[in-house]
Amino acid sequence: MKGMLGRDDATATSTTPDGSRPSGASTRATSAALTIGSLISAGCFLVAIALEVVGRPTTAASVLDLTAVIRSMTVPEPWGWATLGVVIVIVTPAVGLLATVLEYRGRREAWLALGVLGILAVSLGVALLR
Amino acid sequence: MSLVVIAFLVSIAAGGFGALVGIGGGLIIVPVLTVLLGVPIKTAIAASLIGVIATSMSASAHYLDSGIADRRLGLLLLLATAAGGITGGLLGSVIDGRVLALLFGTLLVFVAVQMIRQRAALPAPVPHDDPEGGGFVSSYIEPSDGSEVSYRARRLQAGGAVSFAAGNVSGLLGVGGGVINVPTMNLAMGVPIRVATTTSTFMLGPTAAASALLYFSAGVLDPVLAAPVALGVFIGARIGARMSSRVSQGALRVAFIAVALIFAMQMFFRAITG
């Protein structure tokens, strides 16, 4: 890990005096991605709970069956909306990491974020192969 | 009242209580769903992971904007926790539910004992200006007084190893992993507690996402249950965070220790009887 951070890491200060950490880099895209993901997924969950409360039936199908998810949402059923919310929740951290890669282009943070994205890709690969 | 509505209400309470005590909702919601509502433990763990990601996403956006979370340190340790999240998720989706109950009970006892020890003796302050410590230097603006606090994150390799273990625990048991990450960053790596907690929160989302994918593909993640759990824990955590300054932390800790030990016994009982 020392190698990844490099020799100059021992003296580098990654926070600017105004409190924003990356010198020159913005965190706006990452936090916007996370906030938007939070809001959309919360909206989907709210719809799912509301449909459950009013007694709409739930017919679960495979989450990989996109047409089943869309059909369930349009009926509308709690399962489709809950599934969409769950997918958004799982995908959002990866979108946040992608935003970090763009914000930190050419810096170590971008490579670290790419590494984490690679690990998430491995997880997705394992999940799809099972 | 349907299970979804009950799960939503108890998740608000669990998220609020978790935030008040400072341990996150997962440690409470999994035993609540399993012991009180009769949800299979793997389904409860998977639902809890979705709650962990949702809470982390929302809080991280704020912590990144405020500049308190150390993104470089978080990304570095994330390489280890996310990898641990995969192995934990793989293990959790194939391991017997009774073993998971046993492990969860053990984790509850561990956290309760840690809290008892914290009450007995607060940790000594960690020197952040050791020039021989290695690692890298960083700083943040302390929100309470506006001063700039410098620190050196040290022992990166040891921190990475412990982070891998924390990712395993998170993926295996559906908890955030902060119970391991925060003391490691603070006590072993010399990172100020405020940076350690916020950086840990930033790390939880991708870590839990790596595990949740595996529970999803194993067919144990029930979206209709995960929806009220995630939304409930998220809302509860926000309420708890607002209330935390108005409630006696000592009394809360005692309450958590008692609740954790009761749930631990019930988890052990479940592990024995199936």
Tab-separated table of C-alpha atoms in Angstrom:
chain	number	residue	atom	x	y	z
A	1	MET	CA	0.000	0.000	0.000
A	2	LYS	CA	2.909	2.301	0.574
A	3	GLY	CA	3.801	1.816	-3.057
A	4	MET	CA	0.340	2.727	-4.187
A	5	LEU	CA	0.389	5.938	-2.225
A	6	GLY	CA	3.933	6.699	-3.200
A	7	ARG	CA	6.833	8.300	-1.381
A	8	ASP	CA	5.432	11.810	-1.435
A	9	ASP	CA	2.371	10.654	0.475
A	10	ALA	CA	4.334	11.018	3.675
A	11	THR	CA	4.352	14.760	3.299
A	12	ALA	CA	1.300	15.440	1.162
A	13	THR	CA	-1.590	17.332	2.670
A	14	SER	CA	-4.831	16.355	1.022
A	15	THR	CA	-6.987	19.047	2.606
A	16	THR	CA	-7.238	22.668	1.611
A	17	PRO	CA	-7.523	25.353	4.303
A	18	ASP	CA	-11.231	25.818	3.562
A	19	GLY	CA	-11.821	22.239	4.565
A	20	SER	CA	-12.371	20.742	1.127
A	21	ARG	CA	-10.022	17.792	0.981
A	22	PRO	CA	-8.836	17.368	-2.576
A	23	SER	CA	-6.640	20.276	-3.524
A	24	GLY	CA	-8.424	21.694	-6.533
A	25	ALA	CA	-10.768	18.724	-7.020
A	26	SER	CA	-14.471	19.037	-6.347
A	27	THR	CA	-16.582	16.539	-4.468
A	28	ARG	CA	-19.743	17.931	-6.041
A	29	ALA	CA	-20.261	15.231	-8.665
A	30	THR	CA	-19.773	12.401	-6.150
A	31	SER	CA	-22.069	13.865	-3.513
A	32	ALA	CA	-24.660	14.751	-6.180
A	33	ALA	CA	-24.610	11.161	-7.462
A	34	LEU	CA	-25.057	9.813	-3.929
A	35	THR	CA	-27.824	12.302	-3.077
A	36	ILE	CA	-29.759	11.689	-6.296
A	37	GLY	CA	-29.455	7.914	-5.800
A	38	SER	CA	-30.707	8.264	-2.212
A	39	LEU	CA	-33.709	10.344	-3.252
A	40	ILE	CA	-34.774	8.175	-6.196
A	41	SER	CA	-34.432	4.929	-4.239
A	42	ALA	CA	-36.307	6.438	-1.267
A	43	GLY	CA	-39.090	7.444	-3.673
A	44	CYS	CA	-39.282	3.902	-5.082
A	45	PHE	CA	-39.373	2.435	-1.570
A	46	LEU	CA	-42.114	4.864	-0.539
A	47	VAL	CA	-44.253	3.835	-3.522
A	48	ALA	CA	-43.652	0.142	-2.727
A	49	ILE	CA	-44.668	0.598	0.925
A	50	ALA	CA	-47.728	2.654	-0.055
A	51	LEU	CA	-48.835	-0.048	-2.527
A	52	GLU	CA	-48.345	-2.688	0.161
A	53	VAL	CA	-50.394	-0.641	2.644
A	54	VAL	CA	-53.310	-0.295	0.204
A	55	GLY	CA	-53.215	-4.049	-0.310
A	56	ARG	CA	-51.834	-4.376	-3.825
A	57	PRO	CA	-50.788	-7.975	-4.514
A	58	THR	CA	-47.136	-8.948	-4.829
A	59	THR	CA	-46.031	-11.410	-7.492
A	60	ALA	CA	-42.280	-11.820	-7.273
A	61	ALA	CA	-40.203	-12.818	-10.290
A	62	SER	CA	-36.493	-12.933	-11.085
A	63	VAL	CA	-34.815	-9.574	-10.568
A	64	LEU	CA	-32.864	-10.201	-13.768
A	65	ASP	CA	-36.123	-10.331	-15.732
A	66	LEU	CA	-36.386	-6.663	-16.693
A	67	THR	CA	-39.761	-7.024	-18.398
A	68	ALA	CA	-41.205	-8.600	-15.232
A	69	VAL	CA	-39.900	-5.693	-13.153
A	70	ILE	CA	-41.381	-3.108	-15.538
A	71	ARG	CA	-44.692	-5.004	-15.768
A	72	SER	CA	-44.873	-5.166	-11.965
A	73	MET	CA	-44.219	-1.426	-11.745
A	74	THR	CA	-46.876	-0.510	-14.274
A	75	VAL	CA	-49.592	-2.775	-12.769
A	76	PRO	CA	-48.587	-1.372	-10.130
A	77	GLU	CA	-47.244	-3.848	-7.537
A	78	PRO	CA	-44.958	-3.360	-4.537
A	79	TRP	CA	-42.413	-5.887	-5.827
A	80	GLY	CA	-41.521	-3.967	-9.000
A	81	TRP	CA	-41.021	-0.662	-7.197
A	82	ALA	CA	-39.102	-2.260	-4.327
A	83	THR	CA	-36.855	-4.105	-6.790
A	84	LEU	CA	-36.094	-0.905	-8.700
A	85	GLY	CA	-35.269	0.835	-5.402
A	86	VAL	CA	-32.941	-1.986	-4.355
A	87	VAL	CA	-31.167	-1.968	-7.727
A	88	ILE	CA	-30.678	1.808	-7.511
A	89	VAL	CA	-29.316	1.479	-3.957
A	90	ILE	CA	-26.812	-1.168	-5.041
A	91	VAL	CA	-25.742	0.714	-8.191
A	92	THR	CA	-25.411	4.187	-6.622
A	93	PRO	CA	-22.099	3.588	-4.759
A	94	ALA	CA	-20.561	2.491	-8.077
A	95	VAL	CA	-21.884	5.642	-9.754
A	96	GLY	CA	-20.367	7.660	-6.891
A	97	LEU	CA	-17.007	5.966	-7.470
A	98	LEU	CA	-17.257	6.694	-11.188
A	99	ALA	CA	-17.860	10.361	-10.344
A	100	THR	CA	-14.780	10.253	-8.104
A	101	VAL	CA	-12.716	8.907	-11.006
A	102	LEU	CA	-13.834	11.854	-13.149
A	103	GLU	CA	-13.290	14.419	-10.396
A	104	TYR	CA	-9.785	13.180	-9.627
A	105	ARG	CA	-8.643	12.473	-13.202
A	106	GLY	CA	-4.922	11.677	-13.231
A	107	ARG	CA	-4.570	11.541	-9.442
A	108	ARG	CA	-4.060	8.603	-7.114
A	109	GLU	CA	-7.613	8.851	-5.818
A	110	ALA	CA	-8.890	8.146	-9.343
A	111	TRP	CA	-6.795	4.972	-9.537
A	112	LEU	CA	-7.949	3.886	-6.089
A	113	ALA	CA	-11.594	4.476	-7.071
A	114	LEU	CA	-11.012	2.485	-10.277
A	115	GLY	CA	-9.583	-0.333	-8.158
A	116	VAL	CA	-12.696	-0.375	-5.976
A	117	LEU	CA	-14.875	-0.322	-9.105
A	118	GLY	CA	-12.890	-3.324	-10.344
A	119	ILE	CA	-13.671	-5.188	-7.118
A	120	LEU	CA	-17.373	-4.344	-7.487
A	121	ALA	CA	-17.176	-5.644	-11.075
A	122	VAL	CA	-15.740	-8.911	-9.728
A	123	SER	CA	-18.664	-9.121	-7.294
A	124	LEU	CA	-21.120	-8.523	-10.140
A	125	GLY	CA	-19.378	-11.153	-12.248
A	126	VAL	CA	-19.537	-13.711	-9.433
A	127	ALA	CA	-23.206	-12.840	-8.844
A	128	LEU	CA	-24.109	-13.315	-12.523
A	129	LEU	CA	-22.176	-16.566	-12.857
A	130	ARG	CA	-23.829	-18.271	-9.868
B	1	MET	CA	-50.856	-4.957	10.160
B	2	SER	CA	-48.686	-6.422	7.392
B	3	LEU	CA	-45.085	-7.524	7.866
B	4	VAL	CA	-43.927	-4.673	5.620
B	5	VAL	CA	-45.522	-1.998	7.802
B	6	ILE	CA	-44.235	-3.635	11.006
B	7	ALA	CA	-40.749	-3.930	9.455
B	8	PHE	CA	-40.897	-0.246	8.481
B	9	LEU	CA	-41.820	0.842	12.020
B	10	VAL	CA	-39.260	-1.356	13.794
B	11	SER	CA	-36.599	-0.255	11.281
B	12	ILE	CA	-37.241	3.400	12.153
B	13	ALA	CA	-36.826	2.494	15.831
B	14	ALA	CA	-33.715	0.371	15.164
B	15	GLY	CA	-32.135	3.025	12.945
B	16	GLY	CA	-32.840	5.712	15.528
B	17	PHE	CA	-31.521	3.647	18.414
B	18	GLY	CA	-28.441	2.638	16.387
B	19	ALA	CA	-27.680	6.263	15.542
B	20	LEU	CA	-28.181	7.353	19.143
B	21	VAL	CA	-25.755	4.730	20.414
B	22	GLY	CA	-23.412	5.231	17.447
B	23	ILE	CA	-23.333	1.689	16.079
B	24	GLY	CA	-25.595	1.913	13.002
B	25	GLY	CA	-28.885	0.129	12.445
B	26	GLY	CA	-27.686	-3.247	11.153
B	27	LEU	CA	-26.608	-4.546	14.526
B	28	ILE	CA	-30.162	-4.039	15.810
B	29	ILE	CA	-32.306	-4.654	12.727
B	30	VAL	CA	-31.000	-8.167	11.962
B	31	PRO	CA	-31.881	-9.631	15.389
B	32	VAL	CA	-35.168	-7.677	15.453
B	33	LEU	CA	-36.243	-9.124	12.088
B	34	THR	CA	-34.999	-12.591	12.964
B	35	VAL	CA	-36.018	-12.950	16.598
B	36	LEU	CA	-39.143	-10.756	16.788
B	37	LEU	CA	-40.595	-11.040	13.264
B	38	GLY	CA	-39.448	-14.558	12.354
B	39	VAL	CA	-37.672	-13.514	9.139
B	40	PRO	CA	-35.001	-16.038	7.988
B	41	ILE	CA	-31.599	-14.741	9.084
B	42	LYS	CA	-30.120	-14.605	5.556
B	43	THR	CA	-33.083	-12.550	4.305
B	44	ALA	CA	-32.700	-10.253	7.337
B	45	ILE	CA	-28.973	-9.822	6.656
B	46	ALA	CA	-29.602	-9.032	2.977
B	47	ALA	CA	-32.283	-6.471	3.850
B	48	SER	CA	-29.984	-4.923	6.448
B	49	LEU	CA	-27.218	-4.551	3.850
B	50	ILE	CA	-29.563	-2.495	1.658
B	51	GLY	CA	-30.254	-0.312	4.707
B	52	VAL	CA	-26.512	0.056	5.334
B	53	ILE	CA	-25.927	1.246	1.743
B	54	ALA	CA	-28.875	3.682	1.829
B	55	THR	CA	-27.731	5.236	5.125
B	56	SER	CA	-24.107	5.431	3.944
B	57	MET	CA	-25.071	7.090	0.633
B	58	SER	CA	-27.015	9.862	2.259
B	59	ALA	CA	-24.506	10.553	5.056
B	60	SER	CA	-21.451	10.319	2.763
B	61	ALA	CA	-22.729	13.063	0.488
B	62	HIS	CA	-22.821	15.409	3.477
B	63	TYR	CA	-19.456	14.261	4.875
B	64	LEU	CA	-17.719	14.685	1.506
B	65	ASP	CA	-19.144	18.171	1.041
B	66	SER	CA	-18.044	19.200	4.534
B	67	GLY	CA	-14.516	17.888	3.867
B	68	ILE	CA	-14.389	15.800	7.039
B	69	ALA	CA	-14.317	12.344	5.457
B	70	ASP	CA	-10.823	11.444	4.238
B	71	ARG	CA	-11.603	10.199	0.730
B	72	ARG	CA	-8.055	9.127	-0.076
B	73	LEU	CA	-7.788	7.025	3.083
B	74	GLY	CA	-11.335	5.747	2.583
B	75	LEU	CA	-10.666	4.665	-1.004
B	76	LEU	CA	-7.428	2.971	0.008
B	77	LEU	CA	-9.104	0.982	2.783
B	78	LEU	CA	-12.114	0.346	0.526
B	79	LEU	CA	-9.914	-1.863	-1.655
B	80	ALA	CA	-9.658	-4.165	1.358
B	81	THR	CA	-13.188	-3.834	2.775
B	82	ALA	CA	-14.873	-4.333	-0.633
B	83	ALA	CA	-12.771	-7.464	-1.226
B	84	GLY	CA	-13.752	-8.616	2.266
B	85	GLY	CA	-17.363	-7.794	1.425
B	86	ILE	CA	-17.232	-10.263	-1.482
B	87	THR	CA	-15.826	-13.119	0.604
B	88	GLY	CA	-18.239	-12.281	3.423
B	89	GLY	CA	-21.180	-12.168	1.006
B	90	LEU	CA	-20.157	-15.467	-0.592
B	91	LEU	CA	-19.792	-17.130	2.808
B	92	GLY	CA	-22.996	-15.610	4.135
B	93	SER	CA	-25.089	-16.809	1.214
B	94	VAL	CA	-23.910	-20.430	1.495
B	95	ILE	CA	-23.299	-20.883	5.217
B	96	ASP	CA	-25.933	-22.518	7.453
B	97	GLY	CA	-28.361	-20.086	9.116
B	98	ARG	CA	-27.618	-21.527	12.560
B	99	VAL	CA	-23.915	-20.755	12.162
B	100	LEU	CA	-24.818	-17.200	11.141
B	101	ALA	CA	-26.999	-16.886	14.255
B	102	LEU	CA	-24.084	-18.096	16.373
B	103	LEU	CA	-21.692	-15.617	14.739
B	104	PHE	CA	-24.170	-12.758	15.082
B	105	GLY	CA	-24.673	-13.554	18.767
B	106	THR	CA	-20.894	-13.546	19.227
B	107	LEU	CA	-20.632	-10.153	17.468
B	108	LEU	CA	-23.336	-8.704	19.742
B	109	VAL	CA	-21.459	-9.911	22.843
B	110	PHE	CA	-18.202	-8.479	21.434
B	111	VAL	CA	-19.751	-5.042	20.833
B	112	ALA	CA	-21.465	-5.062	24.243
B	113	VAL	CA	-18.150	-5.899	25.958
B	114	GLN	CA	-16.415	-3.138	23.959
B	115	MET	CA	-19.025	-0.669	25.186
B	116	ILE	CA	-18.581	-1.787	28.796
B	117	ARG	CA	-14.807	-1.333	28.437
B	118	GLN	CA	-15.286	2.132	26.905
B	119	ARG	CA	-17.280	3.124	29.941
B	120	ALA	CA	-14.544	1.913	32.259
B	121	ALA	CA	-11.636	3.678	30.569
B	122	LEU	CA	-11.540	6.080	27.656
B	123	PRO	CA	-8.642	5.475	25.233
B	124	ALA	CA	-5.584	7.657	25.586
B	125	PRO	CA	-5.180	10.390	22.956
B	126	VAL	CA	-3.182	9.268	19.927
B	127	PRO	CA	-0.248	11.450	18.819
B	128	HIS	CA	-0.846	12.591	15.240
B	129	ASP	CA	2.497	14.275	14.611
B	130	ASP	CA	4.906	11.346	14.800
B	131	PRO	CA	7.385	12.101	11.985
B	132	GLU	CA	8.597	8.501	11.892
B	133	GLY	CA	5.128	7.041	11.647
B	134	GLY	CA	4.952	6.591	7.849
B	135	GLY	CA	1.591	6.740	6.086
B	136	PHE	CA	0.381	10.111	4.862
B	137	VAL	CA	-0.466	13.466	6.357
B	138	SER	CA	-3.863	15.060	6.032
B	139	SER	CA	-6.025	17.598	7.826
B	140	TYR	CA	-9.578	18.782	8.197
B	141	ILE	CA	-11.462	21.758	9.602
B	142	GLU	CA	-12.983	20.914	12.986
B	143	PRO	CA	-16.607	22.081	12.728
B	144	SER	CA	-16.983	22.830	16.444
B	145	ASP	CA	-14.300	25.558	16.559
B	146	GLY	CA	-13.140	26.081	12.951
B	147	SER	CA	-9.558	25.045	13.698
B	148	GLU	CA	-7.478	23.011	11.243
B	149	VAL	CA	-6.575	19.610	12.671
B	150	SER	CA	-3.602	17.787	11.126
B	151	TYR	CA	-3.021	14.090	11.485
B	152	ARG	CA	-0.963	11.290	10.036
B	153	ALA	CA	-2.720	8.108	8.965
B	154	ARG	CA	-0.205	5.406	9.897
B	155	ARG	CA	0.097	1.623	9.740
B	156	LEU	CA	-1.701	1.474	6.406
B	157	GLN	CA	-0.938	-2.203	5.796
B	158	ALA	CA	-2.229	-3.276	9.206
B	159	GLY	CA	-5.251	-1.033	8.710
B	160	GLY	CA	-5.875	-2.673	5.334
B	161	ALA	CA	-5.716	-6.142	6.863
B	162	VAL	CA	-8.219	-5.243	9.574
B	163	SER	CA	-10.416	-3.524	6.971
B	164	PHE	CA	-10.537	-6.768	4.995
B	165	ALA	CA	-11.786	-8.503	8.151
B	166	ALA	CA	-14.331	-5.718	8.682
B	167	GLY	CA	-15.604	-6.191	5.121
B	168	ASN	CA	-15.985	-9.900	5.819
B	169	VAL	CA	-18.010	-9.234	8.961
B	170	SER	CA	-20.163	-6.698	7.095
B	171	GLY	CA	-20.927	-9.068	4.238
B	172	LEU	CA	-21.378	-12.099	6.452
B	173	LEU	CA	-23.661	-10.532	9.058
B	174	GLY	CA	-25.238	-7.515	7.323
B	175	VAL	CA	-23.753	-4.907	9.652
B	176	GLY	CA	-21.842	-1.801	8.650
B	177	GLY	CA	-18.403	-2.826	9.821
B	178	GLY	CA	-17.934	0.493	11.587
B	179	VAL	CA	-17.602	-1.332	14.916
B	180	ILE	CA	-14.262	-2.597	13.577
B	181	ASN	CA	-13.221	0.169	11.161
B	182	VAL	CA	-13.658	3.138	13.484
B	183	PRO	CA	-11.542	1.886	16.426
B	184	THR	CA	-8.914	0.601	13.983
B	185	MET	CA	-8.567	3.955	12.226
B	186	ASN	CA	-8.684	5.894	15.482
B	187	LEU	CA	-6.571	3.800	17.825
B	188	ALA	CA	-4.247	1.887	15.496
B	189	MET	CA	-3.846	4.318	12.585
B	190	GLY	CA	-3.930	7.586	14.513
B	191	VAL	CA	-6.870	9.106	12.629
B	192	PRO	CA	-9.032	11.553	14.657
B	193	ILE	CA	-12.342	10.016	15.736
B	194	ARG	CA	-14.419	12.477	13.699
B	195	VAL	CA	-12.524	11.608	10.524
B	196	ALA	CA	-12.603	7.893	11.393
B	197	THR	CA	-16.410	7.785	11.805
B	198	THR	CA	-17.138	9.820	8.663
B	199	THR	CA	-14.576	7.961	6.546
B	200	SER	CA	-15.975	4.646	7.786
B	201	THR	CA	-19.489	5.761	6.784
B	202	PHE	CA	-18.170	6.640	3.320
B	203	MET	CA	-16.671	3.132	3.056
B	204	LEU	CA	-19.819	1.276	4.108
B	205	GLY	CA	-21.811	1.813	0.909
B	206	PRO	CA	-19.469	0.212	-1.655
B	207	THR	CA	-18.536	-2.526	0.854
B	208	ALA	CA	-22.161	-3.492	1.467
B	209	ALA	CA	-22.917	-3.193	-2.277
B	210	ALA	CA	-20.235	-5.814	-3.026
B	211	SER	CA	-21.970	-8.216	-0.602
B	212	ALA	CA	-25.571	-7.297	-1.483
B	213	LEU	CA	-25.025	-8.307	-5.128
B	214	LEU	CA	-24.187	-11.828	-3.950
B	215	TYR	CA	-27.221	-12.073	-1.667
B	216	PHE	CA	-29.325	-10.745	-4.550
B	217	SER	CA	-28.048	-13.426	-6.931
B	218	ALA	CA	-28.466	-16.133	-4.270
B	219	GLY	CA	-32.179	-15.285	-4.160
B	220	VAL	CA	-32.256	-14.468	-0.444
B	221	LEU	CA	-32.740	-10.702	-0.876
B	222	ASP	CA	-36.466	-9.955	-0.705
B	223	PRO	CA	-36.961	-6.450	-2.203
B	224	VAL	CA	-40.422	-6.102	-0.614
B	225	LEU	CA	-38.843	-6.545	2.831
B	226	ALA	CA	-35.673	-4.597	2.004
B	227	ALA	CA	-37.714	-1.515	0.988
B	228	PRO	CA	-39.254	-0.774	4.429
B	229	VAL	CA	-36.043	-1.800	6.204
B	230	ALA	CA	-33.840	0.528	4.135
B	231	LEU	CA	-36.251	3.454	4.282
B	232	GLY	CA	-36.988	2.874	7.985
B	233	VAL	CA	-33.330	2.625	9.030
B	234	PHE	CA	-32.538	5.692	6.923
B	235	ILE	CA	-35.325	7.782	8.501
B	236	GLY	CA	-34.554	6.458	11.995
B	237	ALA	CA	-30.860	7.264	11.634
B	238	ARG	CA	-31.662	10.876	10.753
B	239	ILE	CA	-34.058	11.210	13.701
B	240	GLY	CA	-31.513	9.574	16.014
B	241	ALA	CA	-28.719	11.861	14.849
B	242	ARG	CA	-30.872	14.925	15.604
B	243	MET	CA	-31.840	13.592	19.034
B	244	SER	CA	-28.382	12.425	20.072
B	245	SER	CA	-27.379	15.672	21.801
B	246	ARG	CA	-30.580	15.692	23.882
B	247	VAL	CA	-30.438	12.132	25.216
B	248	SER	CA	-28.155	10.763	27.935
B	249	GLN	CA	-25.448	8.762	26.161
B	250	GLY	CA	-24.662	6.827	29.346
B	251	ALA	CA	-28.234	5.585	29.723
B	252	LEU	CA	-28.383	4.701	26.026
B	253	ARG	CA	-25.211	2.668	26.239
B	254	VAL	CA	-26.539	0.728	29.226
B	255	ALA	CA	-29.785	0.127	27.320
B	256	PHE	CA	-27.868	-1.049	24.250
B	257	ILE	CA	-25.673	-3.393	26.295
B	258	ALA	CA	-28.785	-4.946	27.858
B	259	VAL	CA	-30.611	-5.255	24.500
B	260	ALA	CA	-27.506	-6.640	22.761
B	261	LEU	CA	-26.992	-9.304	25.419
B	262	ILE	CA	-30.678	-10.333	25.311
B	263	PHE	CA	-30.571	-10.607	21.514
B	264	ALA	CA	-27.247	-12.465	21.718
B	265	MET	CA	-28.789	-15.081	24.025
B	266	GLN	CA	-31.734	-15.479	21.666
B	267	MET	CA	-29.382	-15.841	18.710
B	268	PHE	CA	-27.402	-18.505	20.578
B	269	PHE	CA	-30.677	-20.262	21.435
B	270	ARG	CA	-31.680	-20.126	17.753
B	271	ALA	CA	-28.275	-21.504	16.739
B	272	ILE	CA	-28.739	-24.469	19.065
B	273	THR	CA	-32.393	-25.231	18.412
B	274	GLY	CA	-32.506	-24.216	14.735
